[in-house]
Amino acid sequence: MLQRMADEGDRRRGYIEPADGRLGVLMPGLGAVATTMIAGVMAVRKNLARPIGSLSQMGSIRLGKRTENRVPRIRDFVPLAALEDLAFGGWDVYGDNVYEAARNARVLDPALLDAVKPELEAIQPMTAVFDRSYVSNLDGGHVKKAMGKDALVRAVMDDIARFREENGCSRIVMVWCASTEKYIERSAVHETLEAFEQGLRDDDPAIPPSMIYACAAIRMGIPFVNGAPNLTCDIPALIELARDTSTPIGGKDFKTGQTLMKTILAPGLQARALGIKGWFSSNILGNRDGFVLDHPDNFRTKEVSKLSVLKDILRPDQNPELYGDLCHKVSINYYPPHGDNKESWDNIDIFGWLGYPMQIKINFLCRDSILAAPVVLDLALFIDLARRAGMSGIQEWLSFYFKSPQTAPGLRPEHDIFKQLVKLQNTLRHMMGEDLITHLGLDYYQDLVEAL
Ligand SMILES: NC(=O)c1ccc[n+]([C@@H]2O[C@H](COP(=O)([O-])OP(=O)(O)OC[C@H]3O[C@@H](n4cnc5c(N)ncnc54)[C@H](O)[C@@H]3O)[C@@H](O)[C@H]2O)c1
């Protein structure tokens, strides 16, 4: 019977190119998050540590009915690139190699970094596409010389081609791990590919560096993921380009720390029809990301991303009695003594039966890059899988990893982490020709009861 089900699965399963050869993972921004991910993968390869927090490496997935007891590891179920086959590279406005950058980021123990030092030292950043008018708190000099935006796209494409050649990669993905750019509203230059390409030729200020990297990748059919809240590939022009080149894309803003907690807790409170009057969130953070976000233009980009979460989960428009008066505030304070160890406080004013008020307090002492590193790894592996499975355009099934998930035009993003997980797992089941799981179970409960 199991064999019959497996044969049927094979028939339903679409074609997925095998993960043969090396996968290049290129990251604009080799700062705290990127270097923590790279050093972590090197350490895991040497069996010095475990990839905790990575769903692709540590997570399991139930297949079929509960009675079948089939729960493989995700990495054994879908054909992902092996960690041994990853080659890392990237760009940064500072010339430090990945070992030096990881030491400066002060996230991982020096002893662990020293254990993988030669591998990390070998990764030198390529010169960045950078313009201080988008990130005024940074002033690194490891940048491409002044040229038009159109030429910069071509320069990044040349970098990618060279990296692919030098590292013998059969496939490449790109994940934006660079600083949050200043807030930019969507405007006419973003609306069509034609307008965007003209904008590149005209050096339009509404095209920041992140869009230049994204454009270069997508033109080459290289999957692109945006880990920061910048617009980047969340504009019609680049969605159109992704369609033309059959490229999977996704974003925005890695879901870690406080927002992760929000998307775990808010769906639970909502599920029990408890009301929420206010949610006050504050953070202190002392790493370079915190320094960049200390500038109001860059914080605005982050704030918009962070604020969208609760409204989308709680739907005050549909539940005015429970959430109509919701007051949601978010602040980030740059506080150097804490480094990458972000501390967040949440005060949540809720109300229950007959309107009686209650409070929840959360004090999360987290490590920002420790939470973000596995997210970068998973996104790189899954977006590569998506491409090999012939999927292109916005990969909504990866919303699980984002604070502000990019969706098809007109669709509301799904923020509830549990719904996001169901969607991700069902997408994997679908790719592999397995039954989707609805958690209904009525179809086999009766058989089970009768068999007892
Ligand atoms: N750590 C988290 O939990 C988390 C969560 C969500 C989003 N993010 C986002 O991820 C990004 C990286 O975070 P981080 O903590 O590693 O920050 P970081 O400041 O340590 O690293 C970012 C790096 O990007 C470089 N950079 C800036 N502009 C660049 C450009 N145009 N081209 C190439 N390099 C450029 C900077 O020099 C820096 O080294 C930030 O945008 C952050 O907001 C982080």
Coordinates of C-alpha atoms and ligand atoms in Angstrom, one line a residue:
M1 CA 0.0 0.0 0.0
L2 CA 2.8 2.4 0.9
Q3 CA 4.5 1.6 -2.4
R4 CA 1.3 2.3 -4.3
M5 CA 1.0 5.7 -2.6
A6 CA 4.6 6.5 -3.4
D7 CA 4.1 5.6 -7.1
E8 CA 1.0 7.8 -7.2
G9 CA 3.0 10.6 -5.6
D10 CA 5.7 10.2 -8.3
R11 CA 3.0 10.6 -11.0
R12 CA 1.5 13.7 -9.4
R13 CA 4.9 15.3 -8.6
G14 CA 6.0 18.0 -11.0
Y15 CA 9.5 17.9 -12.4
I16 CA 12.1 19.4 -10.1
E17 CA 15.6 19.9 -11.5
P18 CA 18.1 18.1 -9.2
A19 CA 20.3 20.2 -6.9
D20 CA 23.4 19.1 -8.8
G21 CA 26.6 21.2 -8.5
R22 CA 27.4 24.2 -6.3
L23 CA 24.9 26.8 -5.3
G24 CA 26.3 30.4 -5.0
V25 CA 24.7 32.4 -2.3
L26 CA 25.4 36.1 -3.0
M27 CA 24.6 38.8 -0.4
P28 CA 24.7 42.5 -0.8
G29 CA 25.8 43.4 2.8
L30 CA 28.3 41.2 4.5
G31 CA 27.5 42.5 8.0
A32 CA 26.3 40.9 11.2
V33 CA 23.5 38.7 9.7
A34 CA 25.3 37.5 6.6
T35 CA 28.6 36.7 8.4
T36 CA 26.7 34.9 11.2
M37 CA 25.0 32.8 8.6
I38 CA 28.2 32.0 6.7
A39 CA 30.3 31.2 9.7
G40 CA 27.4 29.1 11.1
V41 CA 27.2 27.0 7.9
M42 CA 31.0 26.5 8.0
A43 CA 30.8 25.4 11.6
V44 CA 27.9 23.0 10.9
R45 CA 29.8 21.5 8.0
K46 CA 32.7 20.8 10.4
N47 CA 30.3 19.3 12.9
L48 CA 31.1 22.0 15.5
A49 CA 27.6 23.2 15.9
R50 CA 24.0 22.5 14.9
P51 CA 21.8 24.6 12.6
I52 CA 19.2 25.4 15.3
G53 CA 16.3 27.6 14.1
S54 CA 16.6 26.5 10.5
L55 CA 13.4 24.8 9.4
S56 CA 15.0 23.4 6.3
Q57 CA 17.7 21.6 8.3
M58 CA 16.0 20.8 11.7
G59 CA 12.3 20.9 10.9
S60 CA 10.1 17.9 10.0
I61 CA 6.9 17.6 7.9
R62 CA 4.0 15.3 8.4
L63 CA 3.0 13.4 5.2
G64 CA -0.3 11.6 4.6
K65 CA -2.7 10.6 7.4
R66 CA -1.6 10.7 11.1
T67 CA -2.0 6.9 11.1
E68 CA 0.8 6.6 8.5
N69 CA 3.5 8.0 10.9
R70 CA 5.4 9.5 8.0
V71 CA 7.3 12.6 9.4
P72 CA 10.6 13.0 7.5
R73 CA 13.0 15.9 8.0
I74 CA 12.3 18.6 5.4
R75 CA 15.8 18.3 4.1
D76 CA 15.3 14.6 3.4
F77 CA 11.9 15.2 1.8
V78 CA 12.6 17.9 -0.7
P79 CA 15.7 18.1 -2.9
L80 CA 17.5 21.0 -1.3
A81 CA 21.1 22.0 -2.0
A82 CA 23.4 20.4 0.5
L83 CA 25.3 22.7 2.9
E84 CA 28.6 21.3 1.5
D85 CA 27.6 22.6 -1.9
L86 CA 27.1 26.2 -0.9
A87 CA 29.6 28.9 -2.0
F88 CA 29.3 32.3 -0.4
G89 CA 30.1 35.8 -1.6
G90 CA 28.8 39.3 -1.6
W91 CA 29.3 43.0 -1.6
D92 CA 30.0 45.5 1.1
V93 CA 30.9 49.2 1.5
Y94 CA 33.7 48.1 3.9
G95 CA 36.5 46.0 2.5
D96 CA 36.8 43.6 5.5
N97 CA 36.8 39.9 4.6
V98 CA 34.1 37.8 6.3
Y99 CA 36.3 36.7 9.2
E100 CA 37.1 40.4 10.0
A101 CA 33.5 41.5 9.5
A102 CA 32.3 38.6 11.8
R103 CA 34.8 39.6 14.5
N104 CA 33.7 43.2 14.3
A105 CA 30.0 42.2 14.5
R106 CA 30.8 40.5 17.8
V107 CA 27.9 38.0 17.5
L108 CA 29.8 34.7 17.5
D109 CA 32.6 33.6 19.9
P110 CA 36.1 34.3 18.6
A111 CA 36.9 30.6 19.3
L112 CA 34.2 29.4 16.9
L113 CA 35.3 32.0 14.2
D114 CA 38.9 30.9 14.6
A115 CA 37.9 27.3 13.9
V116 CA 36.6 28.3 10.4
K117 CA 39.0 31.2 9.9
P118 CA 40.6 30.2 6.6
E119 CA 37.2 29.6 5.0
L120 CA 35.9 33.0 6.2
E121 CA 39.1 34.9 5.3
A122 CA 38.8 33.6 1.7
I123 CA 35.5 35.5 1.2
Q124 CA 36.3 39.1 0.2
P125 CA 33.5 41.5 -0.5
M126 CA 33.1 42.9 -4.0
T127 CA 32.9 46.7 -4.2
A128 CA 29.4 47.9 -3.4
V129 CA 26.8 49.9 -5.3
F130 CA 26.4 52.5 -2.6
D131 CA 25.1 56.0 -2.3
R132 CA 25.1 57.8 1.1
S133 CA 21.9 59.6 0.3
Y134 CA 20.0 56.4 1.0
V135 CA 22.0 55.3 4.1
S136 CA 23.4 58.5 5.6
N137 CA 24.9 56.9 8.7
L138 CA 27.4 54.8 6.7
D139 CA 30.5 56.1 5.0
G140 CA 32.5 53.1 3.8
G141 CA 34.8 53.6 0.8
H142 CA 34.7 50.1 -0.7
V143 CA 32.3 51.2 -3.4
K144 CA 32.1 51.1 -7.2
K145 CA 33.3 54.3 -8.9
A146 CA 30.7 56.8 -9.9
M147 CA 28.8 55.7 -13.0
G148 CA 25.2 55.8 -14.2
K149 CA 22.7 53.5 -12.6
D150 CA 22.3 51.6 -15.9
A151 CA 26.0 50.9 -15.9
L152 CA 25.9 49.9 -12.3
V153 CA 23.3 47.2 -13.1
R154 CA 25.7 45.9 -15.7
A155 CA 28.7 46.0 -13.3
V156 CA 26.8 43.9 -10.7
M157 CA 25.9 41.4 -13.5
D158 CA 29.6 41.2 -14.4
D159 CA 30.4 40.6 -10.7
I160 CA 27.9 37.8 -10.6
A161 CA 29.2 36.2 -13.8
R162 CA 32.7 36.3 -12.4
F163 CA 31.8 34.8 -9.1
R164 CA 29.9 32.0 -10.8
E165 CA 32.9 31.3 -13.0
E166 CA 35.5 31.5 -10.2
N167 CA 33.5 29.3 -7.8
G168 CA 32.2 26.8 -10.4
C169 CA 28.6 27.4 -9.4
S170 CA 25.8 25.8 -11.4
R171 CA 23.2 28.1 -9.8
I172 CA 23.1 31.4 -7.9
V173 CA 20.7 33.1 -5.5
M174 CA 20.9 36.6 -4.1
V175 CA 19.7 37.6 -0.6
W176 CA 19.7 41.3 0.4
C177 CA 21.4 41.5 3.8
A178 CA 22.5 45.1 3.5
S179 CA 21.4 48.1 5.6
T180 CA 17.9 49.4 5.5
E181 CA 17.6 52.2 3.0
K182 CA 15.7 55.4 3.6
Y183 CA 12.0 55.4 3.1
I184 CA 10.9 55.7 -0.5
E185 CA 7.3 55.8 -1.7
R186 CA 6.3 53.9 -4.8
S187 CA 6.2 56.3 -7.7
A188 CA 5.8 56.4 -11.5
V189 CA 9.3 55.2 -12.2
H190 CA 8.5 51.9 -10.4
E191 CA 5.2 51.2 -12.2
T192 CA 6.4 49.6 -15.5
L193 CA 9.6 48.0 -16.6
E194 CA 9.9 50.5 -19.4
A195 CA 9.7 53.4 -17.0
F196 CA 12.2 51.7 -14.6
E197 CA 14.7 51.2 -17.4
Q198 CA 14.3 54.8 -18.5
G199 CA 14.8 55.7 -14.8
L200 CA 18.1 53.8 -14.7
R201 CA 19.3 55.7 -17.8
D202 CA 18.2 59.0 -16.1
D203 CA 19.7 58.2 -12.7
D204 CA 16.3 58.6 -11.1
P205 CA 16.7 59.2 -7.3
A206 CA 13.7 56.9 -6.7
I207 CA 16.0 53.9 -7.7
P208 CA 18.2 53.1 -4.7
P209 CA 21.1 50.6 -4.7
S210 CA 18.9 47.7 -3.6
M211 CA 16.9 48.0 -6.8
I212 CA 20.1 48.0 -8.8
Y213 CA 21.2 44.7 -7.3
A214 CA 17.7 43.2 -7.6
C215 CA 17.5 44.3 -11.2
A216 CA 20.9 42.7 -12.0
A217 CA 19.9 39.4 -10.4
I218 CA 16.4 39.2 -11.9
R219 CA 17.7 40.1 -15.4
M220 CA 20.0 37.1 -15.1
G221 CA 17.2 34.9 -13.9
I222 CA 18.8 34.7 -10.5
P223 CA 16.2 34.3 -7.6
F224 CA 16.2 37.4 -5.4
V225 CA 15.1 37.7 -1.7
N226 CA 14.9 41.0 0.2
G227 CA 15.7 40.7 3.9
A228 CA 15.3 44.4 4.7
P229 CA 12.1 46.5 4.6
N230 CA 13.2 48.6 1.5
L231 CA 10.8 48.4 -1.5
T232 CA 13.5 46.8 -3.6
C233 CA 11.8 44.1 -5.7
D234 CA 8.3 45.0 -4.4
I235 CA 7.5 47.2 -7.3
P236 CA 5.5 46.4 -10.5
A237 CA 8.5 47.0 -12.7
L238 CA 10.7 44.3 -11.1
I239 CA 7.7 41.9 -10.7
E240 CA 7.3 42.3 -14.5
L241 CA 11.0 41.6 -15.1
A242 CA 10.7 38.6 -12.8
R243 CA 7.8 37.3 -15.0
D244 CA 9.8 38.0 -18.2
T245 CA 12.8 36.1 -16.9
S246 CA 10.9 33.4 -15.0
T247 CA 12.6 34.3 -11.8
P248 CA 11.3 33.7 -8.3
I249 CA 11.4 36.7 -5.9
G250 CA 10.4 37.4 -2.3
G251 CA 10.6 39.8 0.6
K252 CA 10.4 41.9 2.7
D253 CA 12.3 42.2 6.0
F254 CA 13.4 39.0 7.9
K255 CA 10.9 38.1 10.6
T256 CA 12.9 37.8 13.8
G257 CA 12.8 39.1 17.4
Q258 CA 9.8 41.2 18.5
T259 CA 7.8 40.8 15.3
L260 CA 8.3 37.0 15.4
M261 CA 6.8 37.2 18.9
K262 CA 3.9 39.3 17.7
T263 CA 3.0 37.0 14.9
I264 CA 3.1 34.0 17.4
L265 CA 1.0 35.7 20.1
A266 CA -1.5 37.9 18.3
P267 CA -3.1 35.0 16.3
G268 CA -3.5 33.1 19.6
L269 CA -5.3 36.0 21.4
Q270 CA -7.4 36.5 18.3
A271 CA -8.2 32.8 18.1
R272 CA -9.7 33.0 21.6
A273 CA -11.7 36.2 20.7
L274 CA -9.8 38.3 23.3
G275 CA -9.8 42.0 22.7
I276 CA -6.6 44.1 22.3
K277 CA -6.6 47.8 23.2
G278 CA -3.0 48.6 22.9
W279 CA 0.4 47.1 22.0
F280 CA 3.4 49.2 23.0
S281 CA 6.8 47.9 21.7
S282 CA 10.2 49.3 22.3
N283 CA 13.6 47.9 21.5
I284 CA 17.2 48.7 22.3
L285 CA 19.8 47.6 19.9
G286 CA 23.5 48.5 19.6
N287 CA 24.8 47.0 16.4
R288 CA 25.4 48.7 13.0
D289 CA 21.8 47.9 12.0
G290 CA 20.7 49.9 15.1
F291 CA 23.0 52.7 14.1
V292 CA 21.6 52.9 10.6
L293 CA 18.0 52.8 12.0
D294 CA 18.9 55.6 14.3
H295 CA 18.4 58.0 11.4
P296 CA 14.7 58.9 11.1
D297 CA 14.6 58.3 7.3
N298 CA 15.8 54.7 7.7
F299 CA 13.7 54.1 10.8
R300 CA 10.6 55.1 8.8
T301 CA 11.2 52.2 6.4
K302 CA 11.4 49.8 9.3
E303 CA 8.5 51.3 11.2
V304 CA 6.1 50.9 8.2
S305 CA 7.2 47.2 8.0
K306 CA 6.7 46.6 11.7
L307 CA 3.4 48.4 12.1
S308 CA 1.6 46.5 9.3
V309 CA 1.7 43.2 11.2
L310 CA -1.0 43.6 13.9
K311 CA -3.7 45.2 11.7
D312 CA -3.3 42.5 9.1
I313 CA -3.6 39.7 11.7
L314 CA -6.4 41.3 13.9
R315 CA -8.5 42.9 11.1
P316 CA -10.0 45.8 13.1
D317 CA -12.3 46.4 10.1
Q318 CA -13.9 43.0 10.6
N319 CA -13.7 42.9 14.4
P320 CA -14.3 46.5 15.5
E321 CA -15.5 45.5 19.0
L322 CA -12.3 43.6 19.8
Y323 CA -9.7 45.6 17.8
G324 CA -11.3 48.8 16.6
D325 CA -9.5 51.0 19.2
L326 CA -6.1 49.3 18.9
C327 CA -3.2 51.6 19.6
H328 CA 0.1 50.2 18.2
K329 CA 3.4 51.9 18.8
V330 CA 6.9 50.7 17.9
S331 CA 10.2 52.4 18.6
I332 CA 13.9 51.3 18.2
N333 CA 16.6 53.0 20.3
Y334 CA 20.3 52.8 19.4
Y335 CA 22.1 51.7 22.5
P336 CA 25.7 50.6 21.8
P337 CA 26.4 48.7 25.0
H338 CA 24.0 46.0 24.0
G339 CA 25.6 45.3 20.6
D340 CA 23.7 42.7 18.6
N341 CA 21.9 41.5 21.8
K342 CA 18.7 43.3 21.2
E343 CA 16.3 43.7 24.1
S344 CA 12.7 44.3 23.6
W345 CA 9.8 45.2 25.8
D346 CA 6.2 44.8 24.9
N347 CA 3.2 45.9 27.0
I348 CA 0.0 44.5 25.7
D349 CA -3.3 45.7 27.0
I350 CA -5.9 43.1 26.4
F351 CA -9.5 42.6 27.6
G352 CA -11.7 39.6 28.2
W353 CA -15.1 38.5 29.3
L354 CA -17.4 41.5 29.9
G355 CA -14.6 43.8 28.9
Y356 CA -12.4 43.2 32.0
P357 CA -8.8 44.5 31.3
M358 CA -5.6 42.4 31.6
Q359 CA -2.0 43.0 30.7
I360 CA 0.8 40.9 29.2
K361 CA 4.4 42.0 29.5
I362 CA 7.2 40.5 27.3
N363 CA 10.8 41.2 27.9
F364 CA 12.7 39.4 25.1
L365 CA 16.5 39.3 25.5
C366 CA 17.3 38.1 22.0
R367 CA 20.3 37.9 19.7
D368 CA 19.3 39.6 16.5
S369 CA 21.6 37.8 14.1
I370 CA 21.3 34.5 15.8
L371 CA 17.6 34.6 14.9
A372 CA 18.2 36.0 11.4
A373 CA 21.0 33.7 10.2
P374 CA 18.8 30.5 9.8
V375 CA 16.2 32.6 8.1
V376 CA 18.8 33.7 5.4
L377 CA 19.9 30.1 5.0
D378 CA 16.4 28.7 4.6
L379 CA 15.4 31.4 2.2
A380 CA 18.4 30.8 0.0
L381 CA 17.7 27.1 -0.1
F382 CA 14.0 27.3 -0.7
I383 CA 14.1 30.0 -3.3
D384 CA 16.7 27.9 -5.2
L385 CA 14.3 24.9 -4.9
A386 CA 11.5 27.1 -6.2
R387 CA 13.5 28.0 -9.3
R388 CA 14.4 24.3 -9.9
A389 CA 10.7 23.5 -9.5
G390 CA 9.8 26.0 -12.3
M391 CA 8.2 28.5 -9.9
S392 CA 8.6 32.2 -10.7
G393 CA 7.4 35.6 -9.5
I394 CA 6.4 36.4 -5.9
Q395 CA 6.9 33.3 -3.7
E396 CA 4.1 33.9 -1.1
W397 CA 4.7 30.5 0.4
L398 CA 7.9 32.0 1.9
S399 CA 5.8 34.7 3.9
F400 CA 6.7 32.6 7.0
Y401 CA 10.1 34.3 7.0
F402 CA 9.1 37.9 6.5
K403 CA 7.8 40.8 8.6
S404 CA 6.1 42.4 5.6
P405 CA 5.4 39.6 3.1
Q406 CA 5.3 40.6 -0.5
T407 CA 2.1 39.5 -2.2
A408 CA 0.5 39.6 -5.6
P409 CA -1.2 43.0 -6.3
G410 CA -4.5 43.3 -4.5
L411 CA -3.9 40.5 -2.0
R412 CA -3.5 41.1 1.8
P413 CA -0.4 39.6 3.2
E414 CA -0.9 36.7 5.7
H415 CA 1.0 37.5 8.9
D416 CA -0.2 34.7 11.2
I417 CA 2.9 32.5 11.5
F418 CA 0.8 29.3 11.9
K419 CA -1.1 29.9 8.6
Q420 CA 2.2 30.8 7.0
L421 CA 3.7 27.5 8.1
V422 CA 0.7 25.5 6.8
K423 CA 1.1 27.3 3.5
L424 CA 4.9 26.6 3.3
Q425 CA 4.4 22.9 4.2
N426 CA 1.6 22.4 1.8
T427 CA 3.6 24.0 -0.9
L428 CA 6.4 21.5 -0.3
R429 CA 3.8 18.6 -0.2
H430 CA 2.4 19.9 -3.5
M431 CA 5.8 20.1 -5.1
M432 CA 6.5 16.5 -4.1
G433 CA 3.1 15.1 -5.2
E434 CA 1.9 14.5 -1.6
D435 CA -1.6 15.0 -0.4
L436 CA -2.2 18.5 1.1
I437 CA -3.1 18.4 4.8
T438 CA -6.3 20.1 5.8
H439 CA -6.4 18.8 9.4
L440 CA -10.0 17.6 8.8
G441 CA -9.3 13.9 9.5
L442 CA -13.0 13.0 9.5
D443 CA -12.4 10.8 6.5
Y444 CA -10.4 8.4 8.5
Y445 CA -11.5 8.9 12.1
Q446 CA -14.4 6.5 11.5
D447 CA -12.2 3.8 10.1
L448 CA -10.0 4.2 13.1
V449 CA -12.8 3.9 15.6
E450 CA -14.2 0.9 13.9
A451 CA -10.8 -0.8 13.8
L452 CA -10.5 -0.5 17.6
Ligands
LIG1 N1 19.1 40.9 12.5 C1 17.8 40.8 12.3 O1 17.1 40.3 13.2 C2 17.1 41.5 11.2 C3 15.8 41.3 11.0 C4 15.1 41.8 9.9 C5 15.8 42.5 9.0 N2 17.1 42.7 9.2 C6 17.8 43.5 8.2 O2 18.9 42.8 7.6 C7 19.9 43.8 7.2 C8 21.2 43.4 7.8 O3 21.2 43.4 9.2 P1 22.6 43.4 9.9 O4 22.3 43.3 11.4 O5 23.5 42.4 9.3 O6 23.2 44.8 9.6 P2 24.7 45.3 9.5 O7 24.7 46.7 9.6 O8 25.6 44.5 10.4 O9 25.1 44.8 8.0 C9 24.7 45.4 6.9 C10 25.9 45.6 6.0 O10 25.4 46.1 4.7 C11 26.4 47.0 4.2 N3 25.8 47.8 3.2 C12 25.0 48.9 3.4 N4 24.6 49.3 2.2 C13 25.2 48.5 1.2 C14 25.1 48.4 -0.2 N5 24.4 49.3 -0.9 N6 25.8 47.4 -0.8 C15 26.5 46.5 -0.1 N7 26.6 46.5 1.2 C16 25.9 47.5 1.9 C17 26.9 47.7 5.5 O11 28.2 48.2 5.3 C18 26.9 46.6 6.5 O12 28.2 45.9 6.6 C19 19.4 45.2 7.7 O13 18.8 45.8 6.7 C20 18.4 44.8 8.8 O14 17.5 45.8 9.0 C21 17.8 42.2 10.2

